[in-house]
Amino acid sequence: MRAITIVPGTAGSLRLDADFPEPPHREGAVLVEALALGICGTDHEIIEGRYGEAQPGSDVLVLGHESLGRVLEDPTGTLRPGDLVAGIVRHADPLPCPNCAVGEWDMCRNDRYTEHGIKGLPGFGRDRWRIEPSCAVRLDPSLARIGVLLEPASVVAKAWEHIERIGRRAAWDPRTVLVTGAGPIGLLAALLAAQRSLDVHVLDLVTEGPKPALVQALGGSYHAGTVADLDFEPDIVIECTGAPSVVLDAMCRAGNNGIVCLTGVSSGGRSIDFDAGALNRALVLENNVVFGSVNANRRHWQLAAEALARADPEWLSSLITRRVPVDRYEEAFAASGGEIKVVLEFAS
Ligand code: BGC
């Protein structure tokens, strides 16, 4: 069968192996036929050799953590053949740490967790994959075209859950949300904000392409420019660019009792001139919280599935700006401006 592989740490090692072995039973009872695979910034980092870890005993890593597939067989009877499923990305560490022990692998304390297609577990970028039933999330059949968005939506559902938990530290009646970055994470964060009837603002660099209209379709306002140009102080900021200057501006812009959730992973290695004392003063005097959020546990995947089922399917479908057959995988991984989500298609 076909599999998209890389050699971790080796830039330029991306290839489509036409003769990759079938997934062994030890990978899980449920056999799944791949339908689609989403591509994100983490995949690009892995391809560039800056991130990623092969499965033990192998030099290669099967790429891909944003999955959508159809169940071929599940001898445990939990899922039925034909069910639409996505695979949960992260697995608890083997110790496990106190968080992994209670199913909060997204909050792993010792970094010994594994992640499909990223860290020590084969990815979903192959014709067939296996998973344990407890790690598969069933999707409504109506989500066949856009179910591949479930993984990024799970990351956003976790961010929102934690924002709301932090908000409960005192009386809190948020009205305004600023999302920085109108990529898939930013737009899905804006969708979940709109579903909460908040006043949604999305900031991005581009003025062309589908992004402004997608934000307006949510009833939100689209801003092209810098955070400093905005004339309001949001109650909630969800930062999705990872661009250092945007991150700092976002932290400074939140209003009193503001909550700033950082979801973008910066590459690091560049320094900028910044008045850390002024930021500290603003955070303390305004009771602001800045926190990071990564990955998602099963509860968040479930919340994400519900959020996608409630959303306009046409709107969700517009987030997928390119669908590429897996045999033309190189095109899918080539950078091109103005895109939102590129998806590889396995089956027709
Ligand atoms: C994935 C997360 C993962 C993170 C770090 C992101 O792209 O969506 O599930 O935890 O990368 O590896």
XYZ file of C-alpha atoms and ligand atoms in Angstrom:
360
model
C 0.000 0.000 0.000
C 0.997 3.649 -0.367
C 2.447 5.645 2.532
C 3.911 9.137 2.773
C 7.140 8.892 4.714
C 10.022 11.052 5.888
C 13.292 10.383 7.693
C 13.106 12.530 10.844
C 15.793 15.191 10.977
C 16.527 14.879 7.248
C 15.201 17.700 5.091
C 14.139 16.633 1.588
C 13.412 13.017 2.601
C 9.663 13.191 1.884
C 8.514 10.400 -0.437
C 5.562 8.250 -1.390
C 6.421 4.632 -0.715
C 4.224 2.525 -3.022
C 5.100 -0.704 -1.251
C 4.706 0.092 2.433
C 3.683 -2.870 4.664
C 0.058 -3.226 5.786
C -0.534 -1.937 9.344
C 0.238 -4.691 11.884
C -2.520 -5.833 14.275
C -0.575 -4.524 17.270
C -1.397 -0.967 16.074
C -5.056 -1.522 16.950
C -8.110 -3.681 16.398
C -9.860 -1.271 14.037
C -8.728 -1.350 10.416
C -9.454 1.917 8.621
C -9.314 2.837 4.945
C -7.877 6.351 4.576
C -10.094 8.902 2.836
C -8.322 12.185 3.450
C -5.367 13.713 5.235
C -5.041 17.367 6.210
C -1.684 19.112 6.018
C -0.567 21.669 8.598
C 2.447 23.707 9.696
C 3.700 20.868 11.905
C 3.962 18.611 8.823
C 6.033 21.271 7.068
C 8.350 21.528 10.071
C 8.762 17.730 10.059
C 9.481 17.723 6.316
C 12.102 20.418 6.839
C 13.788 18.120 9.390
C 13.131 20.443 12.355
C 10.675 18.229 14.261
C 9.417 14.640 14.317
C 10.519 11.294 15.695
C 10.332 7.879 13.990
C 8.514 4.940 15.523
C 10.863 2.741 17.607
C 12.845 0.291 15.517
C 12.405 2.292 12.320
C 14.254 5.103 10.590
C 11.173 6.465 8.904
C 8.035 8.175 10.117
C 4.740 7.848 8.263
C 3.561 11.437 8.081
C 0.065 12.750 8.817
C -1.987 13.472 11.937
C -5.165 15.098 10.516
C -7.101 12.008 9.459
C -10.398 10.931 8.032
C -11.163 7.323 7.165
C -13.807 4.647 6.830
C -13.851 1.592 9.089
C -13.160 -1.653 7.226
C -13.321 -3.974 10.241
C -13.618 -3.803 14.013
C -13.704 -7.241 15.639
C -14.497 -5.604 19.011
C -17.894 -4.491 17.646
C -17.411 -0.917 18.910
C -17.472 0.521 15.391
C -19.269 -0.744 12.330
C -17.774 -1.240 8.862
C -18.490 1.937 6.899
C -18.355 4.236 9.954
C -16.572 7.518 9.314
C -13.769 8.021 11.838
C -10.801 10.210 12.707
C -7.880 8.986 14.790
C -6.916 10.766 18.008
C -3.381 12.114 17.534
C -1.794 11.801 20.965
C -1.387 8.702 23.149
C -0.752 8.822 26.877
C 2.798 8.336 28.104
C 3.573 4.798 29.309
C 4.273 5.707 32.956
C 1.698 7.415 33.007
C 2.049 10.930 34.492
C -0.829 12.181 36.698
C -2.534 13.872 33.736
C -2.127 11.014 31.245
C -3.420 8.655 33.966
C -6.800 10.426 33.884
C -7.052 10.761 30.089
C -5.549 14.254 29.934
C -2.711 13.314 27.579
C -2.977 16.800 26.099
C -1.564 18.054 29.431
C 1.220 15.405 29.683
C 3.736 16.323 32.365
C 6.812 14.304 31.332
C 6.836 14.688 27.515
C 6.844 10.915 27.067
C 3.547 10.989 25.148
C 3.520 9.810 21.520
C 1.719 11.361 18.538
C 0.672 9.766 15.251
C 2.685 11.152 12.366
C 4.698 13.415 14.678
C 6.363 11.666 17.592
C 7.077 7.945 17.773
C 3.843 6.642 16.202
C 3.146 6.033 12.507
C 0.911 8.658 10.953
C -2.344 8.420 9.036
C -0.769 9.219 5.629
C -1.183 5.690 4.252
C -3.911 3.755 2.449
C -4.858 1.806 5.562
C -4.169 2.365 9.250
C -5.134 0.690 12.488
C -6.215 2.160 15.766
C -7.761 1.001 19.043
C -11.504 1.750 19.265
C -10.852 4.041 22.249
C -8.670 6.236 20.020
C -11.150 6.540 17.142
C -13.756 9.305 17.022
C -16.896 8.522 15.044
C -18.196 11.281 12.794
C -21.659 12.019 11.525
C -21.959 10.625 7.946
C -22.876 14.153 6.800
C -19.285 15.209 7.567
C -17.754 12.991 4.863
C -16.443 15.988 2.882
C -15.100 18.001 5.800
C -14.462 15.514 8.622
C -10.733 15.926 8.043
C -11.109 19.271 9.862
C -11.879 17.441 13.114
C -8.256 17.397 14.323
C -7.659 21.167 14.025
C -11.164 21.687 15.454
C -10.225 19.531 18.477
C -7.224 21.779 19.177
C -9.532 24.810 19.049
C -12.201 23.124 21.212
C -9.573 22.561 23.896
C -8.424 26.183 23.704
C -12.016 27.368 24.154
C -12.672 24.985 27.043
C -9.608 26.254 28.883
C -10.458 29.907 28.172
C -13.876 29.345 29.723
C -12.447 27.510 32.727
C -9.998 30.352 33.369
C -12.832 32.850 32.897
C -14.701 31.289 35.809
C -12.051 32.567 38.267
C -14.312 35.650 38.787
C -17.551 37.142 37.456
C -16.999 37.192 33.689
C -19.195 38.287 30.833
C -16.978 38.335 27.740
C -18.254 40.157 24.670
C -15.361 40.598 22.261
C -12.915 38.073 20.821
C -9.860 38.861 18.730
C -8.376 36.028 16.688
C -4.953 36.742 15.197
C -4.264 34.726 12.046
C -6.946 33.497 9.644
C -5.475 30.072 8.921
C -7.472 26.897 9.712
C -6.941 27.216 13.480
C -7.845 30.923 13.479
C -10.970 30.467 11.378
C -12.140 27.483 13.426
C -11.492 29.504 16.606
C -13.637 32.264 15.086
C -16.372 29.722 14.267
C -16.469 28.537 17.880
C -16.559 32.192 19.015
C -19.532 32.866 16.715
C -21.260 29.746 18.065
C -20.924 31.387 21.510
C -22.610 34.564 20.176
C -19.512 36.658 20.836
C -18.463 39.693 18.829
C -15.784 38.164 16.563
C -12.793 40.020 15.107
C -10.184 38.273 12.972
C -6.893 39.877 12.015
C -4.664 38.658 9.201
C -2.222 40.128 6.706
C -4.055 39.251 3.488
C -6.752 41.373 1.902
C -7.445 39.050 -1.041
C -8.751 35.488 -1.273
C -11.498 33.766 0.713
C -10.537 34.819 4.266
C -12.373 38.171 4.594
C -15.649 36.704 3.275
C -15.360 33.645 5.524
C -15.094 35.894 8.577
C -18.001 38.057 7.404
C -20.103 34.904 6.852
C -19.700 34.225 10.586
C -21.009 37.713 11.319
C -17.491 38.787 12.283
C -15.220 41.697 11.320
C -12.074 41.137 9.307
C -9.052 43.385 9.928
C -5.975 43.540 7.713
C -3.158 45.322 9.496
C -1.555 45.236 12.907
C -2.997 44.608 16.372
C -1.829 48.112 17.361
C -4.210 49.602 14.740
C -7.298 48.101 16.411
C -9.535 50.525 18.302
C -10.924 48.103 20.901
C -9.658 45.951 23.767
C -10.839 42.348 23.422
C -11.954 40.270 26.408
C -10.432 37.191 24.780
C -7.532 36.911 22.349
C -6.765 33.677 20.532
C -3.336 34.026 18.964
C -2.856 31.674 16.015
C 0.130 33.078 14.095
C 3.076 32.323 16.387
C 4.708 35.441 14.855
C 6.649 37.021 17.758
C 5.557 40.629 17.210
C 1.898 39.618 16.818
C 2.115 37.458 19.955
C 3.477 40.366 22.000
C 0.983 42.883 20.569
C -1.845 40.419 21.304
C -0.700 40.056 24.924
C -0.643 43.832 25.353
C -3.996 44.480 23.655
C -6.338 42.395 25.876
C -8.741 44.411 28.051
C -9.124 44.214 31.843
C -9.470 40.622 33.112
C -8.534 39.593 29.562
C -7.554 36.065 28.622
C -4.959 35.515 25.909
C -4.640 31.991 24.559
C -1.516 31.237 22.518
C -1.919 28.425 19.974
C 0.714 29.273 17.346
C 4.057 27.474 17.555
C 6.890 29.923 16.822
C 10.089 28.668 15.263
C 12.252 30.606 17.753
C 15.827 31.765 17.257
C 15.080 35.415 16.496
C 15.028 38.155 19.116
C 13.080 41.384 19.063
C 13.328 44.488 21.183
C 10.564 44.440 23.769
C 9.610 46.227 27.014
C 8.951 43.204 29.242
C 8.418 45.443 32.294
C 5.558 47.313 30.609
C 3.928 44.005 29.693
C 4.267 42.686 33.235
C 2.763 45.903 34.616
C -0.207 45.668 32.219
C -0.827 41.990 32.993
C -0.701 42.500 36.763
C -2.715 45.694 36.933
C -5.419 44.286 34.636
C -5.595 40.733 36.070
C -4.819 39.343 32.636
C -3.975 35.713 31.919
C -1.749 34.542 29.082
C -1.602 30.793 28.529
C -0.486 28.289 25.920
C -2.645 25.492 24.542
C -1.689 22.441 22.490
C -3.285 19.183 21.395
C -6.629 17.834 22.696
C -8.024 14.958 24.711
C -11.012 12.791 23.913
C -13.512 15.207 25.460
C -12.262 17.977 23.164
C -12.534 15.735 20.084
C -16.142 15.107 21.036
C -16.812 18.832 21.532
C -15.175 19.499 18.161
C -17.362 16.900 16.424
C -20.445 18.593 17.893
C -19.236 22.052 16.815
C -18.598 20.867 13.247
C -22.009 19.171 13.092
C -23.654 22.501 14.093
C -21.690 24.590 11.557
C -22.686 25.443 7.984
C -21.188 22.622 5.840
C -20.601 25.028 2.937
C -18.606 27.350 5.179
C -16.532 24.450 6.499
C -15.963 23.142 3.006
C -14.586 26.541 1.916
C -11.783 26.153 4.463
C -10.410 23.356 2.279
C -8.894 25.439 -0.493
C -7.189 22.546 -2.319
C -7.737 18.791 -2.571
C -4.866 16.850 -4.120
C -4.810 13.126 -4.994
C -2.171 11.366 -2.911
C -0.136 10.332 -5.962
C 0.524 14.062 -6.558
C 1.598 14.531 -2.913
C 4.521 16.827 -3.836
C 2.095 19.481 -5.116
C 0.165 19.334 -1.859
C 3.256 20.041 0.231
C 4.508 22.853 -2.020
C 3.869 26.250 -0.439
C 1.449 28.543 -2.173
C 0.091 31.814 -0.843
C -3.428 32.555 0.368
C -4.359 28.950 1.072
C -6.270 27.836 4.128
C -6.265 24.028 4.313
C -4.744 21.649 1.770
C -6.020 18.076 1.911
C -4.631 14.914 0.350
C -7.290 12.518 -0.920
C -6.693 8.783 -0.731
C -9.873 7.235 -2.052
C -12.154 8.748 -4.675
C -1.049 19.024 16.390
C -1.123 18.672 17.854
C 0.244 18.315 18.373
C 1.210 19.442 18.084
C 2.613 19.217 18.613
C 0.011 20.078 16.167
O 0.131 20.313 14.797
O -2.272 19.502 15.940
O -2.019 17.602 18.030
O 0.173 18.070 19.754
O 1.261 19.655 16.689
O 3.214 18.063 18.147
